[in-house]
Amino acid sequence: MAANLAILEATLAADQSTTNKIHVIDFDIGQGGQYKHLLRVLSTRQNGKPSVVKITTVPDNGGEERLRTVRQNLSQFAKEVGVGLEFNVVSQKLSELNRESLGCEPDEPIAVNFAFKLYSMPDESVSTDNPRDELLRRVKGLSPRVVTLVEQELNTNTAPFMARVNESCAYYGALLDSIEATVARDNPDRVKAEEALSRKFANSVACEGRDRVERCEVFGKWRARMGMAGFELRPMSQSMTESLRHRLTSGNRVHPSFTVKEENGGVCFGWISRTLTVASAWR
């Protein structure tokens, strides 16, 4: 939700009143749930002029069946809320990414979404090719209006083994505590979540080199990495933070131990005193 609000704030600014079209490039769209929220919010901001969202996803490998399902689900939802949707899948090597290959048109504002993506890409500590920084440089070359970054607040990249163990125990312990407090034990989704977290935890502490894909970094390191790639932080607005805080504090279904705060230009989401995820925007 934080990433979506940052995308809308940057692409539907006053100087963009001539177009209601947004082009979002996503490098790990997952099941597409984030974009249902984006489409719903856009449907309330059309001002009599239909909105069009173009989503271009760049998958790592395969997943054609899953992406077909994502396309069908999002297309159906877009039709229900009255927003136009163009959904494209572009399978390309990192070295081939450019505006033309991604179908970027001159008049459309571009947003690039990195939600839980960059942490799993090898960096200079793993490979001299450093695909993590190479992707950031390629994205900078697209001249996007905004780049949204959502990552876990956890250092499992270059930290030594014992530090990784302690950090991972504290982090995943807080996540499991939040699940224990908010999800019924007989909920089948809880079992899936706990199994997924156990795999992430095990990979964080038991694997090395390319076998360790859980290479999260804290926000301070992401700030430095984004800066080296030529990006400037686009601070989240106070109104956005307040909107997200309101969603977390209103209603009976939200547990009071969830927290949201603005810190160093990013929006931090946490459980009690532990920050779990940070969302930020860049230009």
CSV table of C-alpha atoms in Angstrom, one decimal:
chain,number,residue,atom,x,y,z
A,1,MET,CA,0.0,0.0,0.0
A,2,ALA,CA,2.8,2.4,0.8
A,3,ALA,CA,4.5,1.7,-2.6
A,4,ASN,CA,1.1,2.2,-4.4
A,5,LEU,CA,0.5,5.6,-2.7
A,6,ALA,CA,4.0,6.7,-3.6
A,7,ILE,CA,3.5,5.6,-7.2
A,8,LEU,CA,0.2,7.6,-7.4
A,9,GLU,CA,1.6,10.6,-5.7
A,10,ALA,CA,4.5,10.8,-8.2
A,11,THR,CA,2.7,9.9,-11.4
A,12,LEU,CA,-0.6,11.7,-11.0
A,13,ALA,CA,1.0,15.0,-9.9
A,14,ALA,CA,-0.5,18.3,-11.1
A,15,ASP,CA,1.8,18.5,-14.1
A,16,GLN,CA,0.4,15.1,-15.3
A,17,SER,CA,-3.2,16.3,-15.7
A,18,THR,CA,-3.0,15.6,-19.5
A,19,THR,CA,-2.9,11.9,-19.0
A,20,ASN,CA,-4.5,9.4,-16.7
A,21,LYS,CA,-2.2,6.6,-17.8
A,22,ILE,CA,0.4,5.0,-15.5
A,23,HIS,CA,3.1,2.5,-16.6
A,24,VAL,CA,4.3,0.3,-13.7
A,25,ILE,CA,7.3,-2.0,-14.3
A,26,ASP,CA,7.5,-4.8,-11.8
A,27,PHE,CA,10.4,-7.3,-11.5
A,28,ASP,CA,8.6,-9.7,-9.1
A,29,ILE,CA,4.8,-9.3,-9.3
A,30,GLY,CA,4.1,-12.4,-7.2
A,31,GLN,CA,0.3,-13.1,-7.2
A,32,GLY,CA,-0.5,-9.5,-8.2
A,33,GLY,CA,-2.3,-8.6,-5.0
A,34,GLN,CA,-0.5,-5.2,-4.7
A,35,TYR,CA,-2.1,-4.0,-7.9
A,36,LYS,CA,-5.7,-4.8,-6.8
A,37,HIS,CA,-5.2,-2.0,-4.2
A,38,LEU,CA,-3.7,0.3,-6.9
A,39,LEU,CA,-6.6,-0.3,-9.2
A,40,ARG,CA,-9.1,0.3,-6.5
A,41,VAL,CA,-7.6,3.6,-5.4
A,42,LEU,CA,-7.3,4.7,-9.0
A,43,SER,CA,-11.0,4.0,-9.6
A,44,THR,CA,-11.8,6.7,-6.9
A,45,ARG,CA,-9.6,9.3,-8.5
A,46,GLN,CA,-10.7,9.3,-12.2
A,47,ASN,CA,-12.4,12.7,-12.2
A,48,GLY,CA,-14.6,11.7,-15.0
A,49,LYS,CA,-11.7,10.6,-17.2
A,50,PRO,CA,-11.0,6.8,-17.3
A,51,SER,CA,-7.7,5.7,-15.9
A,52,VAL,CA,-5.4,3.2,-17.7
A,53,VAL,CA,-2.8,1.2,-15.9
A,54,LYS,CA,-0.1,-0.6,-17.9
A,55,ILE,CA,1.8,-3.2,-16.0
A,56,THR,CA,4.9,-4.7,-17.4
A,57,THR,CA,6.3,-7.6,-15.4
A,58,VAL,CA,9.8,-8.9,-16.0
A,59,PRO,CA,10.0,-12.5,-14.6
A,60,ASP,CA,13.3,-14.1,-13.6
A,61,ASN,CA,12.4,-17.5,-15.1
A,62,GLY,CA,9.4,-19.3,-16.4
A,63,GLY,CA,6.1,-19.1,-14.4
A,64,GLU,CA,4.0,-18.6,-17.5
A,65,GLU,CA,1.0,-20.4,-16.0
A,66,ARG,CA,1.1,-18.3,-12.8
A,67,LEU,CA,1.4,-15.1,-14.8
A,68,ARG,CA,-1.6,-16.1,-17.0
A,69,THR,CA,-3.6,-16.5,-13.8
A,70,VAL,CA,-2.3,-13.1,-12.5
A,71,ARG,CA,-3.3,-11.5,-15.8
A,72,GLN,CA,-6.8,-13.0,-15.7
A,73,ASN,CA,-7.4,-12.0,-12.1
A,74,LEU,CA,-6.2,-8.5,-12.5
A,75,SER,CA,-8.1,-8.0,-15.8
A,76,GLN,CA,-11.3,-9.2,-14.1
A,77,PHE,CA,-10.8,-6.9,-11.1
A,78,ALA,CA,-10.0,-3.9,-13.3
A,79,LYS,CA,-13.2,-4.4,-15.3
A,80,GLU,CA,-15.2,-4.5,-12.0
A,81,VAL,CA,-13.8,-1.2,-10.8
A,82,GLY,CA,-13.8,0.5,-14.2
A,83,VAL,CA,-10.1,1.0,-14.8
A,84,GLY,CA,-8.4,0.1,-18.0
A,85,LEU,CA,-5.6,-2.4,-17.7
A,86,GLU,CA,-2.8,-3.4,-20.1
A,87,PHE,CA,-0.7,-6.4,-18.8
A,88,ASN,CA,2.5,-7.3,-20.5
A,89,VAL,CA,5.1,-10.0,-19.8
A,90,VAL,CA,8.6,-9.2,-21.1
A,91,SER,CA,11.2,-12.0,-20.7
A,92,GLN,CA,14.7,-10.4,-21.2
A,93,LYS,CA,18.2,-10.6,-20.1
A,94,LEU,CA,19.4,-7.8,-17.7
A,95,SER,CA,21.7,-6.4,-20.4
A,96,GLU,CA,18.8,-6.0,-22.8
A,97,LEU,CA,16.5,-3.9,-20.6
A,98,ASN,CA,15.7,-0.4,-22.0
A,99,ARG,CA,12.7,1.8,-22.6
A,100,GLU,CA,12.1,0.4,-26.1
A,101,SER,CA,12.2,-3.3,-25.0
A,102,LEU,CA,9.9,-2.6,-22.1
A,103,GLY,CA,7.4,-0.8,-24.3
A,104,CYS,CA,7.7,2.6,-22.7
A,105,GLU,CA,5.9,5.3,-24.6
A,106,PRO,CA,7.1,9.0,-24.5
A,107,ASP,CA,4.0,10.4,-22.9
A,108,GLU,CA,3.5,8.0,-20.1
A,109,PRO,CA,4.9,8.4,-16.5
A,110,ILE,CA,6.9,5.4,-15.5
A,111,ALA,CA,7.1,3.8,-12.1
A,112,VAL,CA,9.3,0.9,-11.2
A,113,ASN,CA,8.3,-1.3,-8.3
A,114,PHE,CA,10.8,-3.3,-6.3
A,115,ALA,CA,8.8,-5.1,-3.6
A,116,PHE,CA,10.8,-7.8,-1.9
A,117,LYS,CA,12.9,-8.3,-5.0
A,118,LEU,CA,16.4,-6.8,-4.7
A,119,TYR,CA,17.4,-8.7,-1.5
A,120,SER,CA,17.5,-12.0,-3.4
A,121,MET,CA,19.8,-10.7,-6.2
A,122,PRO,CA,23.5,-11.4,-5.7
A,123,ASP,CA,25.6,-8.3,-5.1
A,124,GLU,CA,29.4,-7.6,-5.1
A,125,SER,CA,29.9,-9.9,-2.1
A,126,VAL,CA,28.7,-12.9,-4.1
A,127,SER,CA,29.5,-12.1,-7.8
A,128,THR,CA,31.8,-9.8,-9.7
A,129,ASP,CA,29.0,-9.3,-12.1
A,130,ASN,CA,27.0,-7.7,-9.3
A,131,PRO,CA,23.5,-8.1,-10.9
A,132,ARG,CA,21.9,-6.2,-8.0
A,133,ASP,CA,23.6,-2.9,-8.8
A,134,GLU,CA,23.5,-3.6,-12.6
A,135,LEU,CA,19.7,-3.8,-12.4
A,136,LEU,CA,19.6,-0.5,-10.5
A,137,ARG,CA,21.7,1.2,-13.1
A,138,ARG,CA,19.5,-0.2,-15.9
A,139,VAL,CA,16.4,1.1,-14.1
A,140,LYS,CA,18.0,4.5,-13.6
A,141,GLY,CA,18.5,4.6,-17.4
A,142,LEU,CA,14.7,4.3,-17.9
A,143,SER,CA,14.2,7.7,-16.4
A,144,PRO,CA,11.3,6.6,-14.2
A,145,ARG,CA,9.2,9.2,-12.3
A,146,VAL,CA,9.5,7.1,-9.2
A,147,VAL,CA,11.1,3.8,-8.0
A,148,THR,CA,9.5,2.2,-5.0
A,149,LEU,CA,11.5,-0.1,-2.7
A,150,VAL,CA,10.0,-2.4,-0.1
A,151,GLU,CA,12.4,-4.6,1.9
A,152,GLN,CA,12.7,-6.4,5.2
A,153,GLU,CA,14.7,-4.5,7.8
A,154,LEU,CA,17.2,-7.3,8.4
A,155,ASN,CA,20.9,-7.7,7.8
A,156,THR,CA,21.6,-11.2,6.4
A,157,ASN,CA,23.8,-10.2,3.5
A,158,THR,CA,27.4,-9.5,4.7
A,159,ALA,CA,27.0,-10.1,8.4
A,160,PRO,CA,29.2,-12.9,9.9
A,161,PHE,CA,27.6,-16.2,10.8
A,162,MET,CA,26.8,-15.6,14.5
A,163,ALA,CA,25.5,-12.1,13.9
A,164,ARG,CA,23.2,-13.5,11.2
A,165,VAL,CA,21.9,-16.2,13.6
A,166,ASN,CA,21.1,-13.6,16.3
A,167,GLU,CA,19.6,-11.2,13.9
A,168,SER,CA,17.5,-13.8,12.2
A,169,CYS,CA,16.2,-15.3,15.5
A,170,ALA,CA,15.1,-11.8,16.7
A,171,TYR,CA,13.5,-10.9,13.4
A,172,TYR,CA,11.7,-14.1,12.6
A,173,GLY,CA,10.7,-14.5,16.2
A,174,ALA,CA,8.9,-11.1,16.0
A,175,LEU,CA,7.2,-12.2,12.8
A,176,LEU,CA,6.0,-15.5,14.3
A,177,ASP,CA,4.8,-13.6,17.4
A,178,SER,CA,2.7,-11.4,15.2
A,179,ILE,CA,1.2,-14.4,13.5
A,180,GLU,CA,0.5,-16.1,16.9
A,181,ALA,CA,-1.3,-13.0,18.1
A,182,THR,CA,-3.4,-12.3,14.9
A,183,VAL,CA,-4.0,-15.6,13.0
A,184,ALA,CA,-6.0,-18.5,14.4
A,185,ARG,CA,-4.1,-21.8,14.7
A,186,ASP,CA,-6.5,-23.7,12.5
A,187,ASN,CA,-6.2,-21.2,9.6
A,188,PRO,CA,-4.6,-23.0,6.7
A,189,ASP,CA,-2.9,-19.8,5.6
A,190,ARG,CA,-1.0,-19.7,8.9
A,191,VAL,CA,0.6,-23.1,8.2
A,192,LYS,CA,1.8,-21.8,4.7
A,193,ALA,CA,3.1,-18.6,6.2
A,194,GLU,CA,5.0,-20.4,9.0
A,195,GLU,CA,6.5,-22.9,6.5
A,196,ALA,CA,7.6,-20.1,4.2
A,197,LEU,CA,9.2,-18.2,7.1
A,198,SER,CA,11.0,-21.3,8.3
A,199,ARG,CA,12.6,-21.8,4.8
A,200,LYS,CA,13.7,-18.2,4.8
A,201,PHE,CA,15.2,-18.4,8.2
A,202,ALA,CA,17.0,-21.6,7.4
A,203,ASN,CA,18.5,-20.2,4.2
A,204,SER,CA,19.6,-17.0,6.0
A,205,VAL,CA,21.8,-18.9,8.5
A,206,ALA,CA,22.6,-22.3,6.9
A,207,CYS,CA,23.7,-21.3,3.4
A,208,GLU,CA,26.6,-19.5,1.9
A,209,GLY,CA,27.6,-18.1,-1.5
A,210,ARG,CA,25.0,-18.3,-4.3
A,211,ASP,CA,23.1,-20.9,-2.2
A,212,ARG,CA,22.1,-18.1,0.2
A,213,VAL,CA,19.3,-16.1,-1.5
A,214,GLU,CA,18.2,-14.4,1.7
A,215,ARG,CA,20.5,-11.4,1.5
A,216,CYS,CA,18.5,-8.7,3.2
A,217,GLU,CA,20.0,-5.4,4.2
A,218,VAL,CA,18.9,-2.6,6.5
A,219,PHE,CA,17.5,0.7,5.2
A,220,GLY,CA,20.7,2.6,5.8
A,221,LYS,CA,22.5,0.2,3.4
A,222,TRP,CA,19.8,0.5,0.8
A,223,ARG,CA,20.0,4.3,1.0
A,224,ALA,CA,23.7,4.0,0.2
A,225,ARG,CA,23.2,1.6,-2.6
A,226,MET,CA,20.4,3.6,-4.2
A,227,GLY,CA,22.5,6.7,-4.0
A,228,MET,CA,25.5,5.0,-5.7
A,229,ALA,CA,23.2,4.1,-8.5
A,230,GLY,CA,22.3,7.7,-9.0
A,231,PHE,CA,18.9,7.8,-7.2
A,232,GLU,CA,17.7,10.5,-4.8
A,233,LEU,CA,15.3,9.8,-1.9
A,234,ARG,CA,11.8,11.0,-2.5
A,235,PRO,CA,10.6,11.3,1.1
A,236,MET,CA,7.2,9.8,1.9
A,237,SER,CA,4.7,12.6,2.6
A,238,GLN,CA,3.3,13.1,6.1
A,239,SER,CA,-0.2,12.7,4.8
A,240,MET,CA,0.8,9.3,3.3
A,241,THR,CA,2.2,8.2,6.6
A,242,GLU,CA,-0.9,9.3,8.5
A,243,SER,CA,-3.1,7.5,6.0
A,244,LEU,CA,-1.3,4.2,6.6
A,245,ARG,CA,-1.2,4.8,10.3
A,246,HIS,CA,-5.0,5.3,10.2
A,247,ARG,CA,-5.5,2.0,8.4
A,248,LEU,CA,-3.5,0.3,11.2
A,249,THR,CA,-5.3,1.9,14.1
A,250,SER,CA,-8.9,1.9,12.9
A,251,GLY,CA,-11.2,-1.1,13.1
A,252,ASN,CA,-11.4,-4.0,15.5
A,253,ARG,CA,-9.5,-6.4,13.2
A,254,VAL,CA,-6.1,-4.7,13.5
A,255,HIS,CA,-3.9,-5.6,16.4
A,256,PRO,CA,-2.5,-2.6,18.4
A,257,SER,CA,1.0,-4.0,18.4
A,258,PHE,CA,1.5,-3.2,14.7
A,259,THR,CA,3.3,0.0,14.3
A,260,VAL,CA,4.0,2.5,11.5
A,261,LYS,CA,6.3,5.5,11.6
A,262,GLU,CA,8.3,7.8,9.2
A,263,GLU,CA,12.0,7.6,9.7
A,264,ASN,CA,14.9,8.9,7.6
A,265,GLY,CA,12.5,9.4,4.6
A,266,GLY,CA,11.0,5.9,4.6
A,267,VAL,CA,7.9,4.4,6.2
A,268,CYS,CA,8.7,1.7,8.8
A,269,PHE,CA,6.2,-1.0,9.7
A,270,GLY,CA,6.8,-3.1,12.7
A,271,TRP,CA,5.6,-5.3,15.5
A,272,ILE,CA,5.9,-3.8,19.0
A,273,SER,CA,9.4,-2.3,19.1
A,274,ARG,CA,10.9,-4.2,16.1
A,275,THR,CA,10.8,-2.6,12.6
A,276,LEU,CA,10.1,-5.4,10.1
A,277,THR,CA,9.7,-3.7,6.8
A,278,VAL,CA,10.6,-0.3,5.3
A,279,ALA,CA,9.0,1.2,2.2
A,280,SER,CA,10.7,4.1,0.4
A,281,ALA,CA,10.5,6.0,-2.9
A,282,TRP,CA,13.3,7.2,-5.1
A,283,ARG,CA,13.7,9.3,-8.3
